[in-house]
GROMACS .gro file of C-alpha atoms in nm:
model
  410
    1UNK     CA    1   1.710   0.745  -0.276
    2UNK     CA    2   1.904   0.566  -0.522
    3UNK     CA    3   2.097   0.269  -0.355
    4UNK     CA    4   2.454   0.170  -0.466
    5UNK     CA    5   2.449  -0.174  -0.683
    6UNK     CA    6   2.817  -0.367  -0.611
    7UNK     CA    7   2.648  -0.674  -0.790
    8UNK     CA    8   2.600  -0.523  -1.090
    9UNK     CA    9   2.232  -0.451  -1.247
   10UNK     CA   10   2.011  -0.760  -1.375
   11UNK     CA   11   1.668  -0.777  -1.566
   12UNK     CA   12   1.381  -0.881  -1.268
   13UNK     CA   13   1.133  -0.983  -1.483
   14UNK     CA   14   0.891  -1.140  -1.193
   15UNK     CA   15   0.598  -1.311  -1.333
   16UNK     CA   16   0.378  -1.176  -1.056
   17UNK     CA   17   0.423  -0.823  -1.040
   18UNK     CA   18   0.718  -0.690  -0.897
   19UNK     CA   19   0.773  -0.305  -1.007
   20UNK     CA   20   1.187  -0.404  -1.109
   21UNK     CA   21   1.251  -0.020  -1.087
   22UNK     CA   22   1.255  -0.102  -0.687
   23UNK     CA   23   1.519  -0.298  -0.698
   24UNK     CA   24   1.882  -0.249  -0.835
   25UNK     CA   25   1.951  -0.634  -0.814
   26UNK     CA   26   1.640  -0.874  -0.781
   27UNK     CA   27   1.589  -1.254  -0.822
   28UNK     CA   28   1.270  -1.422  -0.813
   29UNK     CA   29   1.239  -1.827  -0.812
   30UNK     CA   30   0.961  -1.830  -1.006
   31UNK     CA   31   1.075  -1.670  -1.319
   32UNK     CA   32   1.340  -1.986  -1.344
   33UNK     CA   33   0.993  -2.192  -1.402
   34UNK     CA   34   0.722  -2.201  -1.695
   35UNK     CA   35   0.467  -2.400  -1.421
   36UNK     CA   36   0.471  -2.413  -1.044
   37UNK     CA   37   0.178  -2.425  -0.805
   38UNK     CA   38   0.202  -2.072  -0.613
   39UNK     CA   39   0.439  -2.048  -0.331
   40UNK     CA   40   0.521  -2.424  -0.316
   41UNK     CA   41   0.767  -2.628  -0.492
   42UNK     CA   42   0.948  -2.507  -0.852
   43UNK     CA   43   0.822  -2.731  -1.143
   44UNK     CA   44   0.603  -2.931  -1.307
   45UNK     CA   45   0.409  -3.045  -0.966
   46UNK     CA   46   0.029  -3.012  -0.853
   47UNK     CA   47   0.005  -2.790  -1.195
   48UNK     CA   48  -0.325  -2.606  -1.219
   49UNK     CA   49  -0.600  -2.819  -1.446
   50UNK     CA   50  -0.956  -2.818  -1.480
   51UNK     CA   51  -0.892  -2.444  -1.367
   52UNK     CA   52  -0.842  -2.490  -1.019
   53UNK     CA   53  -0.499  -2.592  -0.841
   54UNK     CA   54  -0.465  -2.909  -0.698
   55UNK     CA   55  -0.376  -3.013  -0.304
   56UNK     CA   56  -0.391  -2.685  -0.057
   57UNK     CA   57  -0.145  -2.869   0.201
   58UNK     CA   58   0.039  -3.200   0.186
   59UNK     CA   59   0.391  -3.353   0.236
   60UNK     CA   60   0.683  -3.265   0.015
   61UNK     CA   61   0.919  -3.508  -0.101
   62UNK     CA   62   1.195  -3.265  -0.162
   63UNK     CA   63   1.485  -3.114   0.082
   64UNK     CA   64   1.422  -2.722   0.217
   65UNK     CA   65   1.688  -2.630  -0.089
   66UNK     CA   66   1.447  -2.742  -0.305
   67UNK     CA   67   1.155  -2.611  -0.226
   68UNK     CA   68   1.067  -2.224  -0.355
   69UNK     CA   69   1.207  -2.114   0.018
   70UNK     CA   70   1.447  -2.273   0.017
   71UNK     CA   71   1.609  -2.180  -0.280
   72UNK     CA   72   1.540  -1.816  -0.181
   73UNK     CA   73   1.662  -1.869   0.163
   74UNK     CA   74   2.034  -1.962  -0.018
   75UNK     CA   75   1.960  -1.690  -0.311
   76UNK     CA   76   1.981  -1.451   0.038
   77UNK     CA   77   2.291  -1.593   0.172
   78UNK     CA   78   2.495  -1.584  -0.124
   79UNK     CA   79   2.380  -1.185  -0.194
   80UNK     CA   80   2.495  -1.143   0.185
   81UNK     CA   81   2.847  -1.283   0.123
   82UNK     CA   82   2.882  -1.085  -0.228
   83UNK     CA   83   2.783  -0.761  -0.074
   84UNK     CA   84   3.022  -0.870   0.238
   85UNK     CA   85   3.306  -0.880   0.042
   86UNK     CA   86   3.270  -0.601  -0.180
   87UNK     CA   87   3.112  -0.356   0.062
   88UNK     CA   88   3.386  -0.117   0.186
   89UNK     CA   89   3.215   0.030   0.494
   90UNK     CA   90   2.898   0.148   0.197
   91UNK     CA   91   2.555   0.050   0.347
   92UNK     CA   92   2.326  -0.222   0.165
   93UNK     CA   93   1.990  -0.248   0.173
   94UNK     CA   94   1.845  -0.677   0.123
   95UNK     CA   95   1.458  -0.761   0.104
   96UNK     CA   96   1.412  -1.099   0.117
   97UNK     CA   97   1.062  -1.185   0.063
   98UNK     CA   98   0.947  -1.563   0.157
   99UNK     CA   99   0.611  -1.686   0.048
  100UNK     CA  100   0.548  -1.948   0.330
  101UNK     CA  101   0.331  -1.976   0.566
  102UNK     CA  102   0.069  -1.847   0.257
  103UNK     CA  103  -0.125  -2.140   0.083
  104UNK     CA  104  -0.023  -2.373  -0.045
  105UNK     CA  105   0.095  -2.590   0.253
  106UNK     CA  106   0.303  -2.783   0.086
  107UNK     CA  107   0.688  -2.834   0.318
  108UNK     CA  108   0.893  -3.143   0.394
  109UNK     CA  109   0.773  -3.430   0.678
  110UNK     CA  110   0.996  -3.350   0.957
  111UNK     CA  111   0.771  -3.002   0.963
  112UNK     CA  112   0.438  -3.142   1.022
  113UNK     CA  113   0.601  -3.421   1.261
  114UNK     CA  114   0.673  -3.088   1.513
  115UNK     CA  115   0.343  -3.108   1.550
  116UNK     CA  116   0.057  -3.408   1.641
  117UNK     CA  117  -0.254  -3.394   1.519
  118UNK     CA  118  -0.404  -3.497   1.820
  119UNK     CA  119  -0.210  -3.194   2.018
  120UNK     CA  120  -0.347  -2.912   1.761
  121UNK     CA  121  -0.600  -2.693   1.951
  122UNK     CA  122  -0.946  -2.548   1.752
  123UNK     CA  123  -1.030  -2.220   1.796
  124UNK     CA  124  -1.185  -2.096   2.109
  125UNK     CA  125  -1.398  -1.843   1.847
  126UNK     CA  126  -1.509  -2.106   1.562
  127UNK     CA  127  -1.859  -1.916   1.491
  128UNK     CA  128  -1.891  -1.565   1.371
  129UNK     CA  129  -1.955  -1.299   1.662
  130UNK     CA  130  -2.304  -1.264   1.781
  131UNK     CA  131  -2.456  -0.940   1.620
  132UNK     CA  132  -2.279  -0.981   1.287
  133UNK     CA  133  -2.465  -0.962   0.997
  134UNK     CA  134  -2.429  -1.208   0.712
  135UNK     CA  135  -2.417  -0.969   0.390
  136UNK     CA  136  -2.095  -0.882   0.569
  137UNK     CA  137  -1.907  -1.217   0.619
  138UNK     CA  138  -1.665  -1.216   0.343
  139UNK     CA  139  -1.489  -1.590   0.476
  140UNK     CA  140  -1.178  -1.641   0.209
  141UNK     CA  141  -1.352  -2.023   0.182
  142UNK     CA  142  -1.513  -1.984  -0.141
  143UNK     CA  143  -1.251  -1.812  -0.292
  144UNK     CA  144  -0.917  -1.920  -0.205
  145UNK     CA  145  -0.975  -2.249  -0.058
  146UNK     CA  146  -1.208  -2.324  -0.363
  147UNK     CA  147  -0.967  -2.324  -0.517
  148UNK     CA  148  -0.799  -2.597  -0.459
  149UNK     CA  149  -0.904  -2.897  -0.660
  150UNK     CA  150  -0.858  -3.166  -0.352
  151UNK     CA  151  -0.852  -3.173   0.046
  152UNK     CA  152  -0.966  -2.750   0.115
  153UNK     CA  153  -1.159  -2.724  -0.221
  154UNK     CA  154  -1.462  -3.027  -0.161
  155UNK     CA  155  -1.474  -2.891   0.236
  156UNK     CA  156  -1.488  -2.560   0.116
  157UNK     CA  157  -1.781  -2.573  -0.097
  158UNK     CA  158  -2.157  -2.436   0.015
  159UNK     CA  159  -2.261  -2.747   0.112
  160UNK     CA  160  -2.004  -2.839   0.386
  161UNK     CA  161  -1.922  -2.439   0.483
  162UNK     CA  162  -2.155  -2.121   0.558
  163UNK     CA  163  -2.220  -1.821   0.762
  164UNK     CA  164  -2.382  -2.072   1.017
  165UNK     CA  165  -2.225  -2.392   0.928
  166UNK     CA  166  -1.805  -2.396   1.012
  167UNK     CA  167  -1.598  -2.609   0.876
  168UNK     CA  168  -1.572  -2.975   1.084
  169UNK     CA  169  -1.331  -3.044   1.347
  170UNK     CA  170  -1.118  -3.317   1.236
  171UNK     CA  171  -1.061  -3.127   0.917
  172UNK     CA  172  -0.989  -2.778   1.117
  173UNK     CA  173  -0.686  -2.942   1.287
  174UNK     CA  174  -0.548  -3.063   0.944
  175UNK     CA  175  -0.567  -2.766   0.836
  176UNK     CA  176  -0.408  -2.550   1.110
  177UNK     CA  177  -0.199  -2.846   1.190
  178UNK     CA  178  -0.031  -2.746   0.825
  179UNK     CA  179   0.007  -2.398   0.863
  180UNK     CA  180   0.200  -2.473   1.170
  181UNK     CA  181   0.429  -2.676   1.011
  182UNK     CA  182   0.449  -2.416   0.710
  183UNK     CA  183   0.557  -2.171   0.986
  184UNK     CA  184   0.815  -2.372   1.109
  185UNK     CA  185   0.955  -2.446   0.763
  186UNK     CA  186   0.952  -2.068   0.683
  187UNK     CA  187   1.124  -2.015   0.994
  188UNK     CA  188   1.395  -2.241   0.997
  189UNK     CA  189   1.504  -2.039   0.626
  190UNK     CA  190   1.452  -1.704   0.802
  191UNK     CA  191   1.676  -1.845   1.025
  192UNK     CA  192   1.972  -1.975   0.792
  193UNK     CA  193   1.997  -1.580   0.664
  194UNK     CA  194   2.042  -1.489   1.006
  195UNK     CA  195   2.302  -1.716   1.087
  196UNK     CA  196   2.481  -1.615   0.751
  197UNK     CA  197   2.480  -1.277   0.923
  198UNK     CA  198   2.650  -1.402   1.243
  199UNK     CA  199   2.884  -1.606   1.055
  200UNK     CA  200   2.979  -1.265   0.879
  201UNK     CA  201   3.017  -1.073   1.142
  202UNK     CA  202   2.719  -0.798   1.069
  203UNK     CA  203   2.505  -0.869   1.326
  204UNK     CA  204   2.596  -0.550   1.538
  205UNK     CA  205   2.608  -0.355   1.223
  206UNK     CA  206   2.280  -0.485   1.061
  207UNK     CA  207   1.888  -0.389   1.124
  208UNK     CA  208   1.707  -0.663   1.098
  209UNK     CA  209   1.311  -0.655   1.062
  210UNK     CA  210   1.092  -0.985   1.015
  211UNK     CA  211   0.759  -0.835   0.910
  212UNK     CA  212   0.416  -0.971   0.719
  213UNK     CA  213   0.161  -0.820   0.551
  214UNK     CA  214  -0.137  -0.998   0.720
  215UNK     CA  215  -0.268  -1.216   0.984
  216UNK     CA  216  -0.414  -1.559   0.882
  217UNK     CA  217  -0.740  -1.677   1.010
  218UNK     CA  218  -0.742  -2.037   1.074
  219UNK     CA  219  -1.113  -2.113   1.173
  220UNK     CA  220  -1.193  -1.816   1.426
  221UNK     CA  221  -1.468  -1.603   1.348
  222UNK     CA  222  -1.618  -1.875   1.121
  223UNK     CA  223  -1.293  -1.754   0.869
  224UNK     CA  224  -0.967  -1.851   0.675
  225UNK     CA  225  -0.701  -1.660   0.515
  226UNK     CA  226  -0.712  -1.297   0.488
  227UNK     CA  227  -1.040  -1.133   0.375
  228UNK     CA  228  -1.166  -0.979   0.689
  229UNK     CA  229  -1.108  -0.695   0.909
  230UNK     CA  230  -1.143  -0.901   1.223
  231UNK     CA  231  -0.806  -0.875   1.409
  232UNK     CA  232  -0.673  -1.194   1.331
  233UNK     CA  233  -0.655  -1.067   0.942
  234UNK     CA  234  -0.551  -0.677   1.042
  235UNK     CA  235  -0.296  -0.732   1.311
  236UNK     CA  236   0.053  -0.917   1.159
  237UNK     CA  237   0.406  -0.995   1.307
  238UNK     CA  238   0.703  -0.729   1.339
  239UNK     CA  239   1.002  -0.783   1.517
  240UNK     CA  240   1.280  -0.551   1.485
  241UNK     CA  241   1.640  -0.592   1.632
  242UNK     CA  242   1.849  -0.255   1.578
  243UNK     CA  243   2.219  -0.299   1.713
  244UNK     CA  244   2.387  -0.058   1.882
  245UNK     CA  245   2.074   0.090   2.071
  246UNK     CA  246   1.976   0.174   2.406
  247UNK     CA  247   1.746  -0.113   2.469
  248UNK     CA  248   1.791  -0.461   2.720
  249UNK     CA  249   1.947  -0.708   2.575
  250UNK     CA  250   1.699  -0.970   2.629
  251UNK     CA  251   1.469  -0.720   2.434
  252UNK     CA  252   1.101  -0.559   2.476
  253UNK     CA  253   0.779  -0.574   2.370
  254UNK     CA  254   0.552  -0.297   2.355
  255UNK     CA  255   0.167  -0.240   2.325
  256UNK     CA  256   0.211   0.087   2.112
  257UNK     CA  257  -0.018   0.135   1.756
  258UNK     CA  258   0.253   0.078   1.432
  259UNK     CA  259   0.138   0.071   1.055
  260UNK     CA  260   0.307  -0.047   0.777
  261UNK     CA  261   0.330   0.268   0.630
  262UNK     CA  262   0.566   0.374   0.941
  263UNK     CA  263   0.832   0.090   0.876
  264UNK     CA  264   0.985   0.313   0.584
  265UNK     CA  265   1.039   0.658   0.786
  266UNK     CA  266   1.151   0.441   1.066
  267UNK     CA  267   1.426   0.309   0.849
  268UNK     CA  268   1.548   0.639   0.752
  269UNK     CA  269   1.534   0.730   1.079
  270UNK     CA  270   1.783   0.464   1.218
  271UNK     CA  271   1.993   0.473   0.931
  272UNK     CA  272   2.084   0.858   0.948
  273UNK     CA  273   1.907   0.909   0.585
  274UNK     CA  274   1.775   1.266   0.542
  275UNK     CA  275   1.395   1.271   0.638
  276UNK     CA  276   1.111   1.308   0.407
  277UNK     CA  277   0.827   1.512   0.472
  278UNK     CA  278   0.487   1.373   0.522
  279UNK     CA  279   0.186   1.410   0.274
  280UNK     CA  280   0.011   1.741   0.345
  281UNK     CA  281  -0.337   1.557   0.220
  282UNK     CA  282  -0.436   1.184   0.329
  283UNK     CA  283  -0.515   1.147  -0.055
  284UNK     CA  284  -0.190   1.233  -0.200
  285UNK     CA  285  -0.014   0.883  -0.296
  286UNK     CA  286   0.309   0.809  -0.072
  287UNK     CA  287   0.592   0.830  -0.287
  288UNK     CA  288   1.020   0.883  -0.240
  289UNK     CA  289   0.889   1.271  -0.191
  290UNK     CA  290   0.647   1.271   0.079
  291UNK     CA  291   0.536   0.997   0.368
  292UNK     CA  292   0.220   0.952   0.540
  293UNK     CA  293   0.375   0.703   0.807
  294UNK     CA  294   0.531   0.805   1.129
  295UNK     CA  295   0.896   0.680   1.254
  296UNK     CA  296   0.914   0.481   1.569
  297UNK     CA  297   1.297   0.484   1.547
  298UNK     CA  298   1.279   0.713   1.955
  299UNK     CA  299   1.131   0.378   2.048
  300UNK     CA  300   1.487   0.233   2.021
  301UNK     CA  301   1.698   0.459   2.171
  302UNK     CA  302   1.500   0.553   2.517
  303UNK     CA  303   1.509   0.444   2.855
  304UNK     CA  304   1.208   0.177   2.917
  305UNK     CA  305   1.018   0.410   3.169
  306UNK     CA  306   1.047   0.689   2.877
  307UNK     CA  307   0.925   0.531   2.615
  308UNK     CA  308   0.606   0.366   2.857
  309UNK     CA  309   0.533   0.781   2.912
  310UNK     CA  310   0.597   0.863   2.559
  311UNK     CA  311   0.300   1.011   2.347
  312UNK     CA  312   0.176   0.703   2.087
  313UNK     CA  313   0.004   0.671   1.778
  314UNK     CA  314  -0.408   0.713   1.933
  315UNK     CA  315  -0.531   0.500   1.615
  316UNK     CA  316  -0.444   0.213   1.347
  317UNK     CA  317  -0.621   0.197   1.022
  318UNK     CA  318  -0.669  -0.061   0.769
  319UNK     CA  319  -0.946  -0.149   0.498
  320UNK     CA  320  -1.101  -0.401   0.276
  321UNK     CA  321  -1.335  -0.432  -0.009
  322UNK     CA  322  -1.668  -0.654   0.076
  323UNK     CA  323  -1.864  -0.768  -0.231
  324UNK     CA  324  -2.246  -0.755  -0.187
  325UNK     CA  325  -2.333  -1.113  -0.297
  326UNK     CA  326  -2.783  -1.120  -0.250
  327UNK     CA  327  -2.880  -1.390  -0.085
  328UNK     CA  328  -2.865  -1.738  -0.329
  329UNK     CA  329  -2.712  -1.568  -0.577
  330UNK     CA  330  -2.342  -1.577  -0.722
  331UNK     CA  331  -2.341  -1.271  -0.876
  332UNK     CA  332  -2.106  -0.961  -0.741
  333UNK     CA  333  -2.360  -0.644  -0.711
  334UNK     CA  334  -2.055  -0.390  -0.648
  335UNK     CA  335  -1.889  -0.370  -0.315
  336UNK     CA  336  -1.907  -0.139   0.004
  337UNK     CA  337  -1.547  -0.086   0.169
  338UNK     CA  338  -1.451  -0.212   0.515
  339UNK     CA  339  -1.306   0.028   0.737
  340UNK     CA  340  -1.203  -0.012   1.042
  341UNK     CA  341  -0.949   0.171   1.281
  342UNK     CA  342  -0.781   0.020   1.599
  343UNK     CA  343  -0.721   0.213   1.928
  344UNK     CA  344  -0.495   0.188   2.165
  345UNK     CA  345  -0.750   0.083   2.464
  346UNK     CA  346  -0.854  -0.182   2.288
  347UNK     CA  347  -1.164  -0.111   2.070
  348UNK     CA  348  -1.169  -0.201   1.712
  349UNK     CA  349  -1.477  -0.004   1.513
  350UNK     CA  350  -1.551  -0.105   1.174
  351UNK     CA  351  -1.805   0.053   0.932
  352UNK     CA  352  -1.870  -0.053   0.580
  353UNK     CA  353  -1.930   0.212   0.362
  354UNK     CA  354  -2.000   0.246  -0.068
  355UNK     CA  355  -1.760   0.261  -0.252
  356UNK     CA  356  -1.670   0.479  -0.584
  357UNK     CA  357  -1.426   0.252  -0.754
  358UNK     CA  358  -1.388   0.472  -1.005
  359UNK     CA  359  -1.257   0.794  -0.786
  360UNK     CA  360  -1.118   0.500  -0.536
  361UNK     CA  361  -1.288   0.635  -0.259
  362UNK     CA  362  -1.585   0.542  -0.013
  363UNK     CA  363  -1.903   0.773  -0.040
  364UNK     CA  364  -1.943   0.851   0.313
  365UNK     CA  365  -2.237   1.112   0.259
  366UNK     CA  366  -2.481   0.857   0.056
  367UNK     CA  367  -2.853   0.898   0.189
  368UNK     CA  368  -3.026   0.581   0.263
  369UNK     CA  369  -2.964   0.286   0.412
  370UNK     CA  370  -2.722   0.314   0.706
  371UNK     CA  371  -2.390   0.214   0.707
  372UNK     CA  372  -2.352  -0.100   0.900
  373UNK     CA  373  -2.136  -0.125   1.204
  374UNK     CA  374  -1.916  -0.313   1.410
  375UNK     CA  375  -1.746  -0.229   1.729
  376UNK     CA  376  -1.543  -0.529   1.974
  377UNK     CA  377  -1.403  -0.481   2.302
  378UNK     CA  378  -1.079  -0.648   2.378
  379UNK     CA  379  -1.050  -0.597   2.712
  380UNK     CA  380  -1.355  -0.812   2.782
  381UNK     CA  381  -1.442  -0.999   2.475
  382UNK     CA  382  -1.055  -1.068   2.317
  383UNK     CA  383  -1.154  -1.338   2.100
  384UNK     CA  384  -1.445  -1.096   1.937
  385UNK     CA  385  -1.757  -1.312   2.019
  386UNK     CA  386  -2.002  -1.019   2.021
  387UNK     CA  387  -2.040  -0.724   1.825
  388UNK     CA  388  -2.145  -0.441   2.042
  389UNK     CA  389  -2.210  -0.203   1.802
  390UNK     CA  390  -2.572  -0.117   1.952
  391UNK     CA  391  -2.456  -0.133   2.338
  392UNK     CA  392  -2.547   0.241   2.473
  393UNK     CA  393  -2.241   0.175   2.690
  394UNK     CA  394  -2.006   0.230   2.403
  395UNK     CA  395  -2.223   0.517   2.231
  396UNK     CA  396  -1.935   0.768   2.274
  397UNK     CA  397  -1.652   0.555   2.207
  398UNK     CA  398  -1.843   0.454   1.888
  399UNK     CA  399  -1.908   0.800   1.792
  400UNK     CA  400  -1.529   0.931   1.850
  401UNK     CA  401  -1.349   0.616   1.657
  402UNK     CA  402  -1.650   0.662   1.382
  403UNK     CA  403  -1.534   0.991   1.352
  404UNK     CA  404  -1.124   0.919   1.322
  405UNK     CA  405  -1.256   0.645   1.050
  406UNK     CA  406  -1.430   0.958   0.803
  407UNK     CA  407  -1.132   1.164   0.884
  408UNK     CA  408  -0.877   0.913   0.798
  409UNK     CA  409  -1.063   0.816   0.480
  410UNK     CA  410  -1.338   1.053   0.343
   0.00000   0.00000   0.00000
């Protein structure tokens, strides 16, 4: 698909990564800065020394136009208005990609005085499920929060955080206290672009999706960030608003299994595109030929009662690598991969299985050692307290979703 450029083409040189043959215009607030502490504020503040960054959350002097959101936030608008005016009924396509509420914490004072410290709730799960097996807790703590030269990285270390030992209260609200207030922050820029849209008149005439690429543990299962494949980590925010649709206006929300692999043949879908065909083999790569996602676009467009009877997506699949570290060691022996698949009745199974990193792909007939297992109940344990892998009760469940996980990925 090659996607009409009125603004004319520009180098996107972005220092971390972006492929710039995605984009025909791009613009990335860090490439206007030599130093800047990831995701926070542009310049020479909290620079990295010693080899670790400095503060993981704390107040920011500067206005929302000054921080890296902000400025991206009015980057967004000012595309919207040049492609407004020079659009002549031809379709754009804008990705705006914000970096809050990812570490660091770092947003103006009126954000963290939303919310009181003494008002911020701990988890209800702060301890790692019963059943769960310690080789396997891969908590982001002494990684990312390491990190972090002051406030995370001294709490984070082994002597104040471990498989049995969770970090301490009063510093557990400070820390989700700040994301909170990061998640405002990010919010109130997501929406300035969507007032810019109302102010233009394209709301009726514009898709809008507000999507992330992961949850964010903040304390529950005994874990932070991303690194898991509990459901806090696997399970992340999509709303979608397509105009012109048969839906309520107040809106719906609906139970059904989506991927982020189905968010691209669901655009094409509601945006009269041709359709691509899917991927005759799981392994080959998705690319602008073939898909392995599946469009939800009939979601949209149905009565409420149809779409409750409508046939949905049975599983959702995700993965991630978990280093064997031996017990009182440092050192990284390999890794075994995490999968784990989702149902619809609401049992997660995960199994952790070796990994070929060379093929990139998990050796699901080794001999030996079993492969361990996890399997949580929602319906009765939602906050996944107990791992109930070796419950006879869920033998056939077990065996059925363990099944669906070698399909999906041997």
């Amino acid at each position: 698909m090659v996607i009409d450029n009125p603004l004319g083409n520009s180098k996107f040189n972005h220092i971390v990564g972006d492929d710039p043959r995605a984009w025909s215009n791009g613009y990335s607030v860090e490439a206007n800065f030599t130093q800047m502490q990831w995701g926070s504020i542009p310049g020479p503040h909290d620079q990295i020394f010693d080899g670790k960054m400095g503060l993981s959350f704390e107040v920011s002097n500067l206005s929302d136009e000054e921080q890296t959101d902000g400025i991206l936030a009015l980057n967004a608008i000012a595309k919207l208005k040049a492609l407004n005016k020079v659009k002549e009924n031809k379709p754009f396509f804008l990705a705006v990609g914000f970096h809050k509420p990812h570490l660091p914490h770092i947003v103006p004072l009126k954000y963290y005085e939303m919310y009181n410290i003494d008002d911020i709730t701990l988890p209800p799960n702060p301890n790692v499920p019963k059943n769960f097996k310690e080789e396997n807790w891969h908590s982001d703590g002494n990684f990312e929060m390491e990190s972090y030269n002051e406030n995370a990285g001294p709490e984070f270390t082994k002597q104040h955080f471990s498989f049995s030992n969770p970090i301490d209260a009063n510093f557990t609200k400070q820390m989700r206290r700040a994301y909170f207030a990061a998640t405002s922050f990010v919010d109130a820029q997501v929406g300035k672009v969507l007032d810019t849209l109302k102010e233009l008149n394209l709301v009726e005439e514009t898709i809008v999706i507000v999507w992330s690429d992961h949850g964010w543990h903040l304390g529950d299962t005994n874990s932070w960030c991303k690194m898991t494949t509990f459901e806090t980590a696997t399970r992340n925010t999509l709303l979608m608003r397509v105009p012109g649709q048969n839906i309520q206006s107040q809106g719906f929300v609906t139970d059904i299994n989506v991927e982020s692999i189905d968010l691209f043949p669901t655009l094409i879908d509601l945006t009269g595109l041709a359709k691509l065909p899917k991927c005759l083999n799981r392994d080959d790569l998705p690319s602008v030929r073939c898909l392995q996602g599946e469009s939800i676009a009939s979601y949209f467009n149905e009565k409420k009662e149809k779409k409750e009877k409508k046939e949905r997506k049975k599983y959702a699949f995700s993965q991630w690598p978990t280093p064997m570290w031996p017990k009182n060691t440092d050192t990284n022996h390999g890794f075994r991969m995490a999968y784990t698949v989702r149902s619809l009745e609401g049992i997660r199974v995960t199994e952790y299985v070796p990994y070929n990193s060379e093929k990139w792909i998990g050796n699901w007939t080794e001999t030996g050692k079993p492969n361990d297992l996890e399997l949580y109940d929602y319906n009765l344990d939602p906050w996944e307290t107990i791992n109930q892998y070796a419950n006879d009760s869920y033998a056939n469940v077990l065996k059925e979703m363990r099944d669906a996980l070698k399909l999906q990925f041997s």
